[in-house]
PDB file of C-alpha atoms in Angstrom:
ATOM      1  CA  LEU A   1     168.657 119.089 139.169  1.00  0.00           C
ATOM      2  CA  PRO A   2     169.162 115.680 137.565  1.00  0.00           C
ATOM      3  CA  VAL A   3     170.334 114.319 140.921  1.00  0.00           C
ATOM      4  CA  GLN A   4     166.840 114.901 142.348  1.00  0.00           C
ATOM      5  CA  LEU A   5     164.960 113.538 139.332  1.00  0.00           C
ATOM      6  CA  TRP A   6     164.477 110.153 140.981  1.00  0.00           C
ATOM      7  CA  LEU A   7     162.474 111.831 143.769  1.00  0.00           C
ATOM      8  CA  PHE A   8     160.162 113.396 141.196  1.00  0.00           C
ATOM      9  CA  CYS A   9     159.785 110.011 139.483  1.00  0.00           C
ATOM     10  CA  LEU A  10     158.938 108.387 142.827  1.00  0.00           C
ATOM     11  CA  GLY A  11     156.225 110.965 143.372  1.00  0.00           C
ATOM     12  CA  ALA A  12     154.789 110.266 139.923  1.00  0.00           C
ATOM     13  CA  LEU A  13     154.806 106.524 140.608  1.00  0.00           C
ATOM     14  CA  ALA A  14     153.176 107.028 144.002  1.00  0.00           C
ATOM     15  CA  TYR A  15     150.432 109.129 142.439  1.00  0.00           C
ATOM     16  CA  GLY A  16     149.863 106.462 139.790  1.00  0.00           C
ATOM     17  CA  ALA A  17     149.431 103.867 142.542  1.00  0.00           C
ATOM     18  CA  TYR A  18     147.048 106.177 144.390  1.00  0.00           C
ATOM     19  CA  ALA A  19     144.968 106.791 141.263  1.00  0.00           C
ATOM     20  CA  ARG A  20     144.458 103.039 140.956  1.00  0.00           C
ATOM     21  CA  LEU A  21     143.651 102.619 144.658  1.00  0.00           C
ATOM     22  CA  LYS A  22     141.557 105.721 145.384  1.00  0.00           C
ATOM     23  CA  ASP A  23     138.225 103.959 144.926  1.00  0.00           C
ATOM     24  CA  SER A  24     139.369 100.732 146.565  1.00  0.00           C
ATOM     25  CA  ALA A  25     137.666  99.495 149.708  1.00  0.00           C
ATOM     26  CA  GLN A  26     141.123  98.828 151.174  1.00  0.00           C
ATOM     27  CA  LEU A  27     142.358 102.420 150.851  1.00  0.00           C
ATOM     28  CA  GLY A  28     141.522 103.346 154.468  1.00  0.00           C
ATOM     29  CA  ARG A  29     143.452 100.388 155.848  1.00  0.00           C
ATOM     30  CA  LEU A  30     146.391 101.122 153.527  1.00  0.00           C
ATOM     31  CA  GLN A  31     146.438 104.748 154.658  1.00  0.00           C
ATOM     32  CA  GLN A  32     146.539 103.782 158.321  1.00  0.00           C
ATOM     33  CA  THR A  33     149.247 101.163 157.692  1.00  0.00           C
ATOM     34  CA  ALA A  34     151.316 103.697 155.727  1.00  0.00           C
ATOM     35  CA  PHE A  35     150.943 106.229 158.542  1.00  0.00           C
ATOM     36  CA  TRP A  36     152.292 103.854 161.184  1.00  0.00           C
ATOM     37  CA  ALA A  37     154.980 102.486 158.855  1.00  0.00           C
ATOM     38  CA  SER A  38     156.264 105.990 158.112  1.00  0.00           C
ATOM     39  CA  LEU A  39     156.395 106.824 161.829  1.00  0.00           C
ATOM     40  CA  GLY A  40     158.378 103.644 162.385  1.00  0.00           C
ATOM     41  CA  LEU A  41     160.733 104.470 159.523  1.00  0.00           C
ATOM     42  CA  VAL A  42     161.375 107.940 160.929  1.00  0.00           C
ATOM     43  CA  GLY A  43     162.160 106.432 164.327  1.00  0.00           C
ATOM     44  CA  LEU A  44     164.440 103.752 162.904  1.00  0.00           C
ATOM     45  CA  PHE A  45     166.130 105.781 160.166  1.00  0.00           C
ATOM     46  CA  GLY A  46     169.327 106.299 162.128  1.00  0.00           C
ATOM     47  CA  LEU A  47     169.603 102.547 162.715  1.00  0.00           C
ATOM     48  CA  LEU A  48     169.413 101.541 159.046  1.00  0.00           C
ATOM     49  CA  PRO A  49     172.712  99.965 157.933  1.00  0.00           C
ATOM     50  CA  GLY A  50     174.812 102.072 155.583  1.00  0.00           C
ATOM     51  CA  PRO A  51     173.851 103.973 152.448  1.00  0.00           C
ATOM     52  CA  VAL A  52     171.843 101.078 150.969  1.00  0.00           C
ATOM     53  CA  GLY A  53     169.736 100.787 154.108  1.00  0.00           C
ATOM     54  CA  GLU A  54     169.217 104.536 154.183  1.00  0.00           C
ATOM     55  CA  PHE A  55     168.222 104.517 150.513  1.00  0.00           C
ATOM     56  CA  LEU A  56     165.730 101.691 151.064  1.00  0.00           C
ATOM     57  CA  GLY A  57     164.334 103.458 154.126  1.00  0.00           C
ATOM     58  CA  LEU A  58     163.936 106.681 152.165  1.00  0.00           C
ATOM     59  CA  LEU A  59     162.308 104.772 149.310  1.00  0.00           C
ATOM     60  CA  ALA A  60     159.818 103.112 151.683  1.00  0.00           C
ATOM     61  CA  PHE A  61     159.108 106.447 153.371  1.00  0.00           C
ATOM     62  CA  ALA A  62     158.482 108.097 149.982  1.00  0.00           C
ATOM     63  CA  ALA A  63     156.090 105.291 149.073  1.00  0.00           C
ATOM     64  CA  CYS A  64     154.137 105.797 152.307  1.00  0.00           C
ATOM     65  CA  LEU A  65     153.938 109.582 152.185  1.00  0.00           C
ATOM     66  CA  PRO A  66     151.058 110.080 149.714  1.00  0.00           C
ATOM     67  CA  LEU A  67     148.878 107.715 151.735  1.00  0.00           C
ATOM     68  CA  VAL A  68     149.882 109.470 154.954  1.00  0.00           C
ATOM     69  CA  PHE A  69     148.801 112.822 153.488  1.00  0.00           C
ATOM     70  CA  LEU A  70     145.448 111.344 152.531  1.00  0.00           C
ATOM     71  CA  TYR A  71     145.063 109.765 155.960  1.00  0.00           C
ATOM     72  CA  SER A  72     145.736 112.990 157.855  1.00  0.00           C
ATOM     73  CA  ARG A  73     144.341 115.663 155.526  1.00  0.00           C
ATOM     74  CA  HIS A  74     141.199 116.296 157.593  1.00  0.00           C
ATOM     75  CA  ASP A  75     142.919 116.030 160.976  1.00  0.00           C
ATOM     76  CA  ARG A  76     142.893 119.291 162.943  1.00  0.00           C
ATOM     77  CA  ARG A  77     146.243 118.433 164.583  1.00  0.00           C
ATOM     78  CA  ASP A  78     147.832 117.902 161.179  1.00  0.00           C
ATOM     79  CA  ARG A  79     146.528 121.266 159.980  1.00  0.00           C
ATOM     80  CA  THR A  80     147.922 122.956 163.094  1.00  0.00           C
ATOM     81  CA  LEU A  81     151.296 121.307 162.546  1.00  0.00           C
ATOM     82  CA  GLY A  82     151.217 122.504 158.943  1.00  0.00           C
ATOM     83  CA  GLU A  83     150.487 126.060 160.111  1.00  0.00           C
ATOM     84  CA  LEU A  84     153.459 125.850 162.473  1.00  0.00           C
ATOM     85  CA  SER A  85     155.915 124.518 159.893  1.00  0.00           C
ATOM     86  CA  TYR A  86     157.015 127.908 158.555  1.00  0.00           C
ATOM     87  CA  PRO A  87     157.353 129.544 162.004  1.00  0.00           C
ATOM     88  CA  ILE A  88     159.382 126.488 163.077  1.00  0.00           C
ATOM     89  CA  TYR A  89     161.594 126.911 160.021  1.00  0.00           C
ATOM     90  CA  LEU A  90     162.066 130.600 160.812  1.00  0.00           C
ATOM     91  CA  SER A  91     162.776 130.225 164.524  1.00  0.00           C
ATOM     92  CA  HIS A  92     164.640 126.959 165.065  1.00  0.00           C
ATOM     93  CA  PHE A  93     168.073 128.280 164.114  1.00  0.00           C
ATOM     94  CA  LEU A  94     167.617 131.358 166.290  1.00  0.00           C
ATOM     95  CA  VAL A  95     166.696 129.211 169.304  1.00  0.00           C
ATOM     96  CA  ILE A  96     169.589 126.781 168.746  1.00  0.00           C
ATOM     97  CA  ALA A  97     172.092 129.620 168.251  1.00  0.00           C
ATOM     98  CA  ALA A  98     170.868 131.388 171.409  1.00  0.00           C
ATOM     99  CA  LEU A  99     171.171 128.199 173.472  1.00  0.00           C
ATOM    100  CA  GLN A 100     174.643 127.487 172.093  1.00  0.00           C
ATOM    101  CA  ALA A 101     175.762 131.047 172.864  1.00  0.00           C
ATOM    102  CA  TRP A 102     174.432 130.637 176.396  1.00  0.00           C
ATOM    103  CA  ALA A 103     175.561 127.065 177.151  1.00  0.00           C
ATOM    104  CA  GLY A 104     178.072 125.990 174.512  1.00  0.00           C
ATOM    105  CA  PRO A 105     177.639 122.642 172.755  1.00  0.00           C
ATOM    106  CA  LEU A 106     174.141 121.281 173.293  1.00  0.00           C
ATOM    107  CA  SER A 107     173.618 118.214 175.431  1.00  0.00           C
ATOM    108  CA  ALA A 108     170.615 115.939 174.908  1.00  0.00           C
ATOM    109  CA  GLY A 109     168.710 117.892 177.547  1.00  0.00           C
ATOM    110  CA  LEU A 110     169.435 121.212 175.863  1.00  0.00           C
ATOM    111  CA  LYS A 111     168.414 119.760 172.504  1.00  0.00           C
ATOM    112  CA  ALA A 112     165.089 118.800 174.064  1.00  0.00           C
ATOM    113  CA  ALA A 113     164.838 122.324 175.483  1.00  0.00           C
ATOM    114  CA  ALA A 114     165.584 123.724 172.022  1.00  0.00           C
ATOM    115  CA  LEU A 115     162.717 121.680 170.623  1.00  0.00           C
ATOM    116  CA  VAL A 116     160.297 122.887 173.303  1.00  0.00           C
ATOM    117  CA  LEU A 117     161.435 126.511 172.972  1.00  0.00           C
ATOM    118  CA  THR A 118     161.193 126.353 169.167  1.00  0.00           C
ATOM    119  CA  LEU A 119     157.646 125.007 169.365  1.00  0.00           C
ATOM    120  CA  ALA A 120     156.682 127.672 171.925  1.00  0.00           C
ATOM    121  CA  LEU A 121     158.184 130.504 169.882  1.00  0.00           C
ATOM    122  CA  SER A 122     156.592 129.140 166.710  1.00  0.00           C
ATOM    123  CA  TRP A 123     153.181 128.968 168.374  1.00  0.00           C
ATOM    124  CA  ALA A 124     153.601 132.541 169.631  1.00  0.00           C
ATOM    125  CA  LEU A 125     154.523 133.717 166.121  1.00  0.00           C
ATOM    126  CA  TYR A 126     151.519 131.916 164.681  1.00  0.00           C
ATOM    127  CA  VAL A 127     149.094 133.364 167.231  1.00  0.00           C
ATOM    128  CA  ALA A 128     150.552 136.888 167.370  1.00  0.00           C
ATOM    129  CA  VAL A 129     151.479 137.393 163.703  1.00  0.00           C
ATOM    130  CA  ALA A 130     150.092 134.834 161.255  1.00  0.00           C
ATOM    131  CA  ARG A 131     146.510 134.610 162.561  1.00  0.00           C
ATOM    132  CA  PRO A 132     145.944 138.384 162.763  1.00  0.00           C
ATOM    133  CA  LEU A 133     147.452 138.896 159.305  1.00  0.00           C
ATOM    134  CA  ASP A 134     145.265 136.144 157.923  1.00  0.00           C
ATOM    135  CA  ARG A 135     142.144 137.742 159.441  1.00  0.00           C
ATOM    136  CA  LEU A 136     143.175 141.105 158.003  1.00  0.00           C
ATOM    137  CA  ARG A 137     143.795 139.594 154.595  1.00  0.00           C
ATOM    138  CA  HIS A 138     140.349 137.963 154.568  1.00  0.00           C
ATOM    139  CA  SER A 139     138.654 141.179 155.651  1.00  0.00           C
ATOM    140  CA  LEU A 140     140.012 143.349 152.826  1.00  0.00           C
ATOM    141  CA  PRO A 141     137.196 144.786 150.694  1.00  0.00           C
ATOM    142  CA  ALA A 142     138.934 143.832 147.450  1.00  0.00           C
ATOM    143  CA  CYS A 143     138.930 140.201 148.548  1.00  0.00           C
ATOM    144  CA  GLN A 144     135.273 140.206 149.484  1.00  0.00           C
ATOM    145  CA  ALA A 145     134.133 142.034 146.326  1.00  0.00           C
ATOM    146  CA  ALA A 146     136.085 139.722 144.053  1.00  0.00           C
ATOM    147  CA  GLY A 147     134.984 136.661 145.958  1.00  0.00           C
ATOM    148  CA  ASN A 148     138.645 135.764 146.442  1.00  0.00           C
ATOM    149  CA  PRO A 149     139.282 134.361 149.923  1.00  0.00           C
ATOM    150  CA  ALA A 150     143.031 134.149 149.285  1.00  0.00           C
ATOM    151  CA  GLY A 151     143.461 137.905 149.150  1.00  0.00           C
ATOM    152  CA  PRO A 152     144.413 140.305 146.388  1.00  0.00           C
ATOM    153  CA  GLN A 153     146.782 138.980 143.759  1.00  0.00           C
ATOM    154  CA  GLY A 154     148.891 141.861 142.734  1.00  0.00           C
TER     155      GLY A 154
END
């Protein structure tokens, strides 16, 4: 959509900046600064004044994101969070709807409970479903014979 084109352009600009900085001695420090800045922006996003403040916050966050990905790409915790992202997406609405059906509108405490329950259910889905399916997929003879660790493509 043309409305989202500016986000694509920001990504292209961010990659251009990264390509210039990737061999720089300062890249590690920039990555760490971007990581902490993005965490701060996420925490303060609701406090930014009006649409202009929100736009500037989103712009700064978008500028930090490529460096954050580089900073955390070899972190085991980041990989685990990435593995949980789809189970979280699948289960969060179910957990929230169940809590609302049980207790009505969610208070701050119930929202915190929804977060904890969503993470627990997501972890259970990952351990009980995703991991075993991944092991099965990697053990298929067609994958091993073709040298394709991603599984059969067909």
